[in-house]
Amino acid sequence: ESFWAYEIINSLLDRDLYPVELNDGDVECRAEQAVLRKEFTVWLLQAYYPEEVADIQDFHDDYDYDDSPFSDVDGDSAYDPYIVMAAEKGIVSGNPDGTFKPNKVINRAEVLKILLRSSELFEATAGQMSALDEDFDPVGRFVDEDNDDWYTPYLHFAVEAEIIEGRTEMRNGRMVRVAAMSDGVLYGEAAKIL
């Protein structure tokens, strides 16, 4: 009960929106375990698109995985139809090499982009994205950022909309603010974000 995300996790558990593992009859919330990309994708779709997820088996049965947008999503995993559905909705786009890397830990930058895209908070056009990129100086706000990352427009939007503020940590004997966008996301943190 003293864990910082206890109330958040219980609220999601009450709504059947928190993924748990059963281990010999015990429920494990894994709050301090890193979330994989495939797990976050399923979790997000269940939270934001429950009607579509209810028909995921039909989607899987009807989908031709030869047309999969990702070379490593071939229909053999229970996660694959969720990943393809998220791609079709424009929520996930994968990696430049054509993969999704479903078993990779999802990082803060990826979660931010996925959440903004899935919640329809951020529907910027290419021109708007470019303008956001030009108008934002993350270096002045976060010591660990520059203006050259793919996620800079999303970070800019999230900071301006007061969605994120970064983390404060001690570096070289002083407290600084960091965005920590390459850090993996834990289940407890993902629960708070969702």
Short mmCIF file of N, CA and C in Angstrom, two decimals, residues 33-188:
data_model
loop_
_atom_site.label_atom_id
_atom_site.label_comp_id
_atom_site.label_asym_id
_atom_site.label_seq_id
_atom_site.Cartn_x
_atom_site.Cartn_y
_atom_site.Cartn_z
N GLN A 33 8.81 -3.82 -13.13
CA GLN A 33 9.38 -4.54 -14.27
C GLN A 33 9.18 -3.72 -15.53
N ALA A 34 10.13 -3.77 -16.43
CA ALA A 34 10.04 -3.02 -17.69
C ALA A 34 8.96 -3.61 -18.59
N VAL A 35 8.30 -2.75 -19.33
CA VAL A 35 7.23 -3.13 -20.26
C VAL A 35 7.83 -3.32 -21.66
N LEU A 36 7.47 -4.40 -22.30
CA LEU A 36 7.91 -4.63 -23.67
C LEU A 36 6.99 -3.89 -24.65
N ARG A 37 7.50 -3.62 -25.84
CA ARG A 37 6.72 -2.89 -26.84
C ARG A 37 5.41 -3.61 -27.16
N LYS A 38 5.45 -4.92 -27.30
CA LYS A 38 4.24 -5.67 -27.62
C LYS A 38 3.24 -5.59 -26.48
N GLU A 39 3.71 -5.62 -25.25
CA GLU A 39 2.82 -5.57 -24.09
C GLU A 39 2.14 -4.21 -23.99
N PHE A 40 2.91 -3.15 -24.20
CA PHE A 40 2.33 -1.81 -24.11
C PHE A 40 1.29 -1.60 -25.22
N THR A 41 1.57 -2.12 -26.40
CA THR A 41 0.64 -1.98 -27.52
C THR A 41 -0.70 -2.63 -27.20
N VAL A 42 -0.67 -3.84 -26.66
CA VAL A 42 -1.92 -4.53 -26.28
C VAL A 42 -2.64 -3.74 -25.20
N TRP A 43 -1.90 -3.33 -24.19
CA TRP A 43 -2.47 -2.61 -23.05
C TRP A 43 -3.15 -1.32 -23.52
N LEU A 44 -2.48 -0.60 -24.37
CA LEU A 44 -3.03 0.67 -24.86
C LEU A 44 -4.30 0.44 -25.68
N LEU A 45 -4.28 -0.54 -26.56
CA LEU A 45 -5.47 -0.82 -27.36
C LEU A 45 -6.64 -1.24 -26.48
N GLN A 46 -6.38 -2.03 -25.45
CA GLN A 46 -7.45 -2.43 -24.54
C GLN A 46 -8.03 -1.21 -23.81
N ALA A 47 -7.20 -0.24 -23.51
CA ALA A 47 -7.67 0.95 -22.80
C ALA A 47 -8.41 1.93 -23.71
N TYR A 48 -7.91 2.13 -24.93
CA TYR A 48 -8.47 3.16 -25.81
C TYR A 48 -9.42 2.63 -26.89
N TYR A 49 -9.31 1.35 -27.22
CA TYR A 49 -10.12 0.78 -28.30
C TYR A 49 -10.76 -0.54 -27.87
N PRO A 50 -11.53 -0.55 -26.79
CA PRO A 50 -12.06 -1.83 -26.27
C PRO A 50 -12.99 -2.54 -27.24
N GLU A 51 -13.76 -1.81 -28.06
CA GLU A 51 -14.68 -2.46 -28.99
C GLU A 51 -13.91 -3.24 -30.06
N GLU A 52 -12.86 -2.62 -30.61
CA GLU A 52 -12.07 -3.29 -31.63
C GLU A 52 -11.34 -4.50 -31.06
N VAL A 53 -10.82 -4.34 -29.84
CA VAL A 53 -10.09 -5.43 -29.19
C VAL A 53 -11.01 -6.62 -28.91
N ALA A 54 -12.26 -6.34 -28.66
CA ALA A 54 -13.22 -7.44 -28.42
C ALA A 54 -13.30 -8.37 -29.63
N ASP A 55 -13.00 -7.85 -30.81
CA ASP A 55 -13.05 -8.64 -32.04
C ASP A 55 -11.66 -9.01 -32.56
N ILE A 56 -10.65 -9.02 -31.67
CA ILE A 56 -9.28 -9.23 -32.12
C ILE A 56 -9.07 -10.59 -32.77
N GLN A 57 -9.79 -11.62 -32.32
CA GLN A 57 -9.62 -12.95 -32.93
C GLN A 57 -10.12 -12.93 -34.38
N ASP A 58 -11.25 -12.25 -34.63
CA ASP A 58 -11.73 -12.12 -36.00
C ASP A 58 -10.74 -11.34 -36.85
N PHE A 59 -10.19 -10.27 -36.30
CA PHE A 59 -9.19 -9.48 -37.00
C PHE A 59 -8.01 -10.37 -37.38
N HIS A 60 -7.54 -11.15 -36.41
CA HIS A 60 -6.40 -12.05 -36.63
C HIS A 60 -6.73 -13.08 -37.72
N ASP A 61 -7.90 -13.69 -37.64
CA ASP A 61 -8.30 -14.72 -38.60
C ASP A 61 -8.43 -14.18 -40.01
N ASP A 62 -8.87 -12.93 -40.15
CA ASP A 62 -9.10 -12.33 -41.46
C ASP A 62 -7.86 -11.65 -42.05
N TYR A 63 -6.86 -11.37 -41.22
CA TYR A 63 -5.71 -10.59 -41.69
C TYR A 63 -4.71 -11.49 -42.41
N ASP A 64 -4.21 -11.00 -43.53
CA ASP A 64 -3.18 -11.70 -44.30
C ASP A 64 -1.81 -11.18 -43.84
N TYR A 65 -1.13 -11.95 -43.02
CA TYR A 65 0.14 -11.50 -42.44
C TYR A 65 1.26 -11.38 -43.46
N ASP A 66 1.03 -11.83 -44.70
CA ASP A 66 1.99 -11.55 -45.77
C ASP A 66 2.03 -10.05 -46.05
N ASP A 67 0.96 -9.34 -45.65
CA ASP A 67 0.88 -7.89 -45.84
C ASP A 67 1.26 -7.12 -44.57
N SER A 68 1.83 -7.80 -43.61
CA SER A 68 2.19 -7.15 -42.33
C SER A 68 3.11 -5.96 -42.58
N PRO A 69 2.89 -4.87 -41.87
CA PRO A 69 3.76 -3.71 -42.04
C PRO A 69 5.15 -3.92 -41.43
N PHE A 70 5.34 -5.02 -40.69
CA PHE A 70 6.61 -5.27 -40.02
C PHE A 70 7.11 -6.67 -40.35
N SER A 71 8.38 -6.78 -40.69
CA SER A 71 8.94 -8.07 -41.06
C SER A 71 9.00 -9.05 -39.90
N ASP A 72 8.95 -8.56 -38.65
CA ASP A 72 9.02 -9.45 -37.49
C ASP A 72 7.65 -9.65 -36.82
N VAL A 73 6.59 -9.34 -37.52
CA VAL A 73 5.22 -9.57 -37.05
C VAL A 73 4.53 -10.41 -38.12
N ASP A 74 4.48 -11.73 -37.86
CA ASP A 74 4.02 -12.65 -38.89
C ASP A 74 2.77 -13.44 -38.55
N GLY A 75 2.12 -13.12 -37.42
CA GLY A 75 0.89 -13.79 -37.05
C GLY A 75 1.09 -14.98 -36.13
N ASP A 76 2.34 -15.30 -35.81
CA ASP A 76 2.61 -16.46 -34.95
C ASP A 76 2.48 -16.16 -33.47
N SER A 77 2.47 -14.90 -33.10
CA SER A 77 2.38 -14.51 -31.69
C SER A 77 0.97 -13.98 -31.39
N ALA A 78 0.51 -14.19 -30.18
CA ALA A 78 -0.79 -13.66 -29.76
C ALA A 78 -0.79 -12.14 -29.77
N TYR A 79 0.38 -11.53 -29.74
CA TYR A 79 0.49 -10.07 -29.75
C TYR A 79 0.36 -9.48 -31.16
N ASP A 80 0.63 -10.28 -32.18
CA ASP A 80 0.72 -9.78 -33.55
C ASP A 80 -0.54 -9.05 -34.05
N PRO A 81 -1.74 -9.58 -33.82
CA PRO A 81 -2.90 -8.83 -34.35
C PRO A 81 -3.05 -7.45 -33.69
N TYR A 82 -2.67 -7.33 -32.45
CA TYR A 82 -2.74 -6.03 -31.76
C TYR A 82 -1.74 -5.06 -32.39
N ILE A 83 -0.55 -5.55 -32.68
CA ILE A 83 0.49 -4.71 -33.28
C ILE A 83 0.04 -4.24 -34.66
N VAL A 84 -0.49 -5.14 -35.47
CA VAL A 84 -0.97 -4.77 -36.80
C VAL A 84 -2.14 -3.79 -36.70
N MET A 85 -3.06 -4.05 -35.78
CA MET A 85 -4.20 -3.14 -35.60
C MET A 85 -3.71 -1.75 -35.20
N ALA A 86 -2.75 -1.68 -34.30
CA ALA A 86 -2.21 -0.39 -33.88
C ALA A 86 -1.53 0.32 -35.05
N ALA A 87 -0.85 -0.43 -35.90
CA ALA A 87 -0.21 0.16 -37.08
C ALA A 87 -1.26 0.69 -38.05
N GLU A 88 -2.33 -0.07 -38.26
CA GLU A 88 -3.39 0.37 -39.16
C GLU A 88 -4.08 1.64 -38.64
N LYS A 89 -4.10 1.82 -37.34
CA LYS A 89 -4.70 3.01 -36.75
C LYS A 89 -3.73 4.19 -36.72
N GLY A 90 -2.48 3.96 -37.16
CA GLY A 90 -1.49 5.03 -37.16
C GLY A 90 -0.88 5.30 -35.79
N ILE A 91 -1.06 4.38 -34.87
CA ILE A 91 -0.56 4.56 -33.51
C ILE A 91 0.90 4.17 -33.41
N VAL A 92 1.29 3.08 -34.06
CA VAL A 92 2.68 2.65 -34.08
C VAL A 92 3.16 2.61 -35.52
N SER A 93 4.46 2.88 -35.69
CA SER A 93 5.00 2.85 -37.04
C SER A 93 6.26 2.01 -37.15
N GLY A 94 6.75 1.50 -36.06
CA GLY A 94 7.90 0.62 -36.12
C GLY A 94 9.20 1.35 -36.33
N ASN A 95 10.17 0.61 -36.81
CA ASN A 95 11.54 1.10 -36.98
C ASN A 95 11.87 1.33 -38.45
N PRO A 96 12.89 2.15 -38.71
CA PRO A 96 13.26 2.43 -40.11
C PRO A 96 13.63 1.18 -40.91
N ASP A 97 14.04 0.11 -40.23
CA ASP A 97 14.42 -1.11 -40.94
C ASP A 97 13.23 -2.02 -41.25
N GLY A 98 12.02 -1.55 -40.97
CA GLY A 98 10.82 -2.33 -41.28
C GLY A 98 10.40 -3.31 -40.21
N THR A 99 11.05 -3.25 -39.05
CA THR A 99 10.70 -4.15 -37.95
C THR A 99 9.89 -3.39 -36.89
N PHE A 100 9.29 -4.15 -36.00
CA PHE A 100 8.61 -3.58 -34.84
C PHE A 100 9.41 -3.83 -33.56
N LYS A 101 10.16 -4.89 -33.52
CA LYS A 101 10.93 -5.31 -32.34
C LYS A 101 10.02 -5.46 -31.12
N PRO A 102 9.04 -6.37 -31.20
CA PRO A 102 8.04 -6.51 -30.15
C PRO A 102 8.60 -6.88 -28.78
N ASN A 103 9.75 -7.55 -28.74
CA ASN A 103 10.31 -7.99 -27.47
C ASN A 103 11.30 -7.00 -26.86
N LYS A 104 11.40 -5.83 -27.43
CA LYS A 104 12.28 -4.79 -26.91
C LYS A 104 11.52 -3.99 -25.85
N VAL A 105 12.23 -3.55 -24.82
CA VAL A 105 11.62 -2.70 -23.79
C VAL A 105 11.23 -1.38 -24.44
N ILE A 106 10.02 -0.93 -24.16
CA ILE A 106 9.55 0.35 -24.72
C ILE A 106 10.14 1.50 -23.90
N ASN A 107 10.56 2.54 -24.59
CA ASN A 107 11.15 3.68 -23.87
C ASN A 107 10.17 4.85 -23.78
N ARG A 108 10.55 5.86 -23.02
CA ARG A 108 9.67 7.00 -22.75
C ARG A 108 9.30 7.75 -24.03
N ALA A 109 10.22 7.86 -24.97
CA ALA A 109 9.92 8.56 -26.23
C ALA A 109 8.86 7.81 -27.02
N GLU A 110 8.99 6.49 -27.10
CA GLU A 110 8.01 5.68 -27.83
C GLU A 110 6.63 5.74 -27.17
N VAL A 111 6.61 5.66 -25.84
CA VAL A 111 5.34 5.74 -25.12
C VAL A 111 4.68 7.09 -25.37
N LEU A 112 5.47 8.15 -25.31
CA LEU A 112 4.92 9.49 -25.53
C LEU A 112 4.28 9.59 -26.91
N LYS A 113 4.99 9.16 -27.95
CA LYS A 113 4.44 9.23 -29.30
C LYS A 113 3.16 8.40 -29.42
N ILE A 114 3.20 7.17 -28.92
CA ILE A 114 2.05 6.27 -29.02
C ILE A 114 0.84 6.85 -28.29
N LEU A 115 1.07 7.37 -27.10
CA LEU A 115 -0.05 7.94 -26.33
C LEU A 115 -0.64 9.17 -27.02
N LEU A 116 0.21 10.03 -27.50
CA LEU A 116 -0.30 11.22 -28.18
C LEU A 116 -1.07 10.85 -29.44
N ARG A 117 -0.56 9.89 -30.20
CA ARG A 117 -1.25 9.46 -31.42
C ARG A 117 -2.56 8.74 -31.12
N SER A 118 -2.56 7.90 -30.11
CA SER A 118 -3.77 7.10 -29.82
C SER A 118 -4.85 7.92 -29.14
N SER A 119 -4.48 8.92 -28.39
CA SER A 119 -5.49 9.72 -27.69
C SER A 119 -5.99 10.88 -28.54
N GLU A 120 -5.45 11.01 -29.72
CA GLU A 120 -5.82 12.07 -30.65
C GLU A 120 -5.55 13.47 -30.10
N LEU A 121 -4.64 13.57 -29.11
CA LEU A 121 -4.23 14.87 -28.60
C LEU A 121 -3.34 15.59 -29.61
N PHE A 122 -2.63 14.79 -30.38
CA PHE A 122 -1.60 15.33 -31.26
C PHE A 122 -1.80 14.76 -32.65
N GLU A 123 -2.32 15.55 -33.54
CA GLU A 123 -2.55 15.10 -34.91
C GLU A 123 -1.89 16.07 -35.89
N ALA A 124 -0.63 16.36 -35.61
CA ALA A 124 0.09 17.36 -36.41
C ALA A 124 0.38 16.85 -37.81
N THR A 125 0.30 17.76 -38.75
CA THR A 125 0.71 17.47 -40.12
C THR A 125 2.23 17.54 -40.20
N ALA A 126 2.80 17.15 -41.32
CA ALA A 126 4.25 17.21 -41.48
C ALA A 126 4.76 18.64 -41.30
N GLY A 127 4.02 19.62 -41.83
CA GLY A 127 4.41 21.03 -41.67
C GLY A 127 4.36 21.48 -40.22
N GLN A 128 3.33 21.08 -39.51
CA GLN A 128 3.23 21.42 -38.09
C GLN A 128 4.33 20.75 -37.29
N MET A 129 4.66 19.52 -37.65
CA MET A 129 5.74 18.81 -36.96
C MET A 129 7.06 19.54 -37.16
N SER A 130 7.30 19.98 -38.37
CA SER A 130 8.53 20.70 -38.67
C SER A 130 8.60 22.01 -37.88
N ALA A 131 7.48 22.73 -37.80
CA ALA A 131 7.44 23.98 -37.04
C ALA A 131 7.67 23.73 -35.56
N LEU A 132 7.08 22.67 -35.03
CA LEU A 132 7.32 22.33 -33.62
C LEU A 132 8.79 22.05 -33.39
N ASP A 133 9.40 21.34 -34.32
CA ASP A 133 10.79 20.97 -34.21
C ASP A 133 11.69 22.21 -34.20
N GLU A 134 11.36 23.20 -35.03
CA GLU A 134 12.17 24.41 -35.14
C GLU A 134 12.01 25.33 -33.93
N ASP A 135 10.83 25.36 -33.35
CA ASP A 135 10.53 26.31 -32.28
C ASP A 135 10.92 25.84 -30.88
N PHE A 136 11.44 24.66 -30.75
CA PHE A 136 11.67 24.08 -29.43
C PHE A 136 13.15 23.91 -29.16
N ASP A 137 13.60 24.36 -28.01
CA ASP A 137 14.98 24.18 -27.61
C ASP A 137 15.01 23.33 -26.35
N PRO A 138 15.05 22.00 -26.50
CA PRO A 138 15.02 21.15 -25.31
C PRO A 138 16.27 21.28 -24.45
N VAL A 139 17.37 21.74 -25.05
CA VAL A 139 18.61 21.87 -24.29
C VAL A 139 18.44 22.85 -23.13
N GLY A 140 17.68 23.91 -23.35
CA GLY A 140 17.44 24.87 -22.29
C GLY A 140 16.54 24.34 -21.19
N ARG A 141 15.81 23.27 -21.47
CA ARG A 141 14.85 22.72 -20.51
C ARG A 141 15.35 21.43 -19.86
N PHE A 142 16.04 20.60 -20.64
CA PHE A 142 16.51 19.30 -20.16
C PHE A 142 17.99 19.14 -20.50
N VAL A 143 18.80 18.77 -19.54
CA VAL A 143 20.23 18.65 -19.78
C VAL A 143 20.60 17.45 -20.64
N ASP A 144 19.68 16.52 -20.82
CA ASP A 144 19.99 15.31 -21.58
C ASP A 144 19.40 15.32 -22.99
N GLU A 145 18.95 16.45 -23.47
CA GLU A 145 18.31 16.51 -24.78
C GLU A 145 19.02 17.47 -25.72
N ASP A 146 18.91 17.17 -26.99
CA ASP A 146 19.31 18.10 -28.04
C ASP A 146 18.12 18.22 -28.98
N ASN A 147 18.29 18.86 -30.08
CA ASN A 147 17.15 19.10 -30.97
C ASN A 147 17.19 18.19 -32.20
N ASP A 148 17.90 17.07 -32.09
CA ASP A 148 18.11 16.22 -33.26
C ASP A 148 17.40 14.88 -33.22
N ASP A 149 16.54 14.68 -32.26
CA ASP A 149 15.90 13.38 -32.10
C ASP A 149 14.54 13.32 -32.80
N TRP A 150 14.16 12.12 -33.25
CA TRP A 150 12.89 11.94 -33.96
C TRP A 150 11.70 12.34 -33.10
N TYR A 151 11.83 12.25 -31.79
CA TYR A 151 10.70 12.51 -30.90
C TYR A 151 10.62 13.96 -30.43
N THR A 152 11.53 14.84 -30.87
CA THR A 152 11.55 16.23 -30.39
C THR A 152 10.20 16.94 -30.55
N PRO A 153 9.49 16.81 -31.68
CA PRO A 153 8.19 17.49 -31.77
C PRO A 153 7.18 16.98 -30.73
N TYR A 154 7.20 15.68 -30.45
CA TYR A 154 6.29 15.12 -29.45
C TYR A 154 6.66 15.63 -28.06
N LEU A 155 7.95 15.67 -27.77
CA LEU A 155 8.42 16.20 -26.49
C LEU A 155 8.02 17.66 -26.34
N HIS A 156 8.20 18.42 -27.40
CA HIS A 156 7.82 19.84 -27.38
C HIS A 156 6.33 19.99 -27.07
N PHE A 157 5.51 19.26 -27.80
CA PHE A 157 4.07 19.34 -27.58
C PHE A 157 3.71 18.96 -26.15
N ALA A 158 4.30 17.86 -25.67
CA ALA A 158 3.98 17.37 -24.33
C ALA A 158 4.41 18.34 -23.24
N VAL A 159 5.52 19.00 -23.44
CA VAL A 159 5.98 20.00 -22.46
C VAL A 159 5.04 21.21 -22.49
N GLU A 160 4.72 21.70 -23.68
CA GLU A 160 3.84 22.87 -23.80
C GLU A 160 2.44 22.57 -23.27
N ALA A 161 1.97 21.35 -23.45
CA ALA A 161 0.64 20.97 -22.97
C ALA A 161 0.66 20.52 -21.51
N GLU A 162 1.84 20.61 -20.88
CA GLU A 162 2.03 20.22 -19.48
C GLU A 162 1.67 18.77 -19.22
N ILE A 163 1.95 17.92 -20.20
CA ILE A 163 1.74 16.48 -20.06
C ILE A 163 2.93 15.86 -19.34
N ILE A 164 4.12 16.32 -19.68
CA ILE A 164 5.32 15.86 -18.98
C ILE A 164 6.16 17.05 -18.57
N GLU A 165 6.93 16.82 -17.52
CA GLU A 165 7.84 17.87 -17.05
C GLU A 165 9.26 17.35 -16.90
N GLY A 166 9.45 16.07 -17.12
CA GLY A 166 10.76 15.47 -16.96
C GLY A 166 10.98 15.00 -15.53
N ARG A 167 12.19 14.59 -15.27
CA ARG A 167 12.58 14.11 -13.95
C ARG A 167 13.69 15.01 -13.40
N THR A 168 13.77 15.09 -12.11
CA THR A 168 14.86 15.80 -11.48
C THR A 168 15.82 14.76 -10.91
N GLU A 169 17.11 14.93 -11.23
CA GLU A 169 18.10 14.02 -10.68
C GLU A 169 19.40 14.75 -10.43
N MET A 170 20.23 14.14 -9.60
CA MET A 170 21.52 14.71 -9.24
C MET A 170 22.55 14.31 -10.28
N ARG A 171 23.22 15.32 -10.84
CA ARG A 171 24.31 15.08 -11.78
C ARG A 171 25.43 16.04 -11.47
N ASN A 172 26.60 15.51 -11.32
CA ASN A 172 27.79 16.32 -11.02
C ASN A 172 27.58 17.25 -9.84
N GLY A 173 26.92 16.74 -8.82
CA GLY A 173 26.74 17.50 -7.59
C GLY A 173 25.64 18.55 -7.61
N ARG A 174 24.83 18.56 -8.67
CA ARG A 174 23.72 19.53 -8.69
C ARG A 174 22.47 18.87 -9.24
N MET A 175 21.33 19.41 -8.83
CA MET A 175 20.04 18.90 -9.30
C MET A 175 19.75 19.49 -10.68
N VAL A 176 19.39 18.62 -11.61
CA VAL A 176 19.08 19.04 -12.97
C VAL A 176 17.81 18.36 -13.43
N ARG A 177 17.18 18.93 -14.45
CA ARG A 177 15.98 18.33 -15.03
C ARG A 177 16.39 17.58 -16.28
N VAL A 178 15.89 16.31 -16.38
CA VAL A 178 16.17 15.46 -17.53
C VAL A 178 14.85 14.95 -18.11
N ALA A 179 14.85 14.73 -19.41
CA ALA A 179 13.68 14.14 -20.06
C ALA A 179 13.75 12.62 -20.00
N ALA A 180 14.95 12.06 -20.02
CA ALA A 180 15.17 10.61 -19.92
C ALA A 180 14.34 9.84 -20.94
N MET A 181 14.27 10.34 -22.16
CA MET A 181 13.41 9.75 -23.17
C MET A 181 13.87 8.37 -23.64
N SER A 182 15.13 8.02 -23.45
CA SER A 182 15.59 6.69 -23.86
C SER A 182 15.45 5.65 -22.75
N ASP A 183 15.03 6.08 -21.56
CA ASP A 183 14.83 5.13 -20.46
C ASP A 183 13.63 4.24 -20.71
N GLY A 184 13.75 2.98 -20.31
CA GLY A 184 12.64 2.06 -20.39
C GLY A 184 11.53 2.46 -19.43
N VAL A 185 10.32 2.07 -19.76
CA VAL A 185 9.14 2.38 -18.95
C VAL A 185 8.77 1.15 -18.13
N LEU A 186 8.51 1.36 -16.84
CA LEU A 186 8.10 0.28 -15.95
C LEU A 186 6.58 0.18 -15.94
N TYR A 187 6.07 -0.98 -15.54
CA TYR A 187 4.62 -1.18 -15.47
C TYR A 187 3.95 -0.12 -14.60
N GLY A 188 4.51 0.21 -13.46
CA GLY A 188 3.93 1.23 -12.59
C GLY A 188 3.85 2.57 -13.28
#
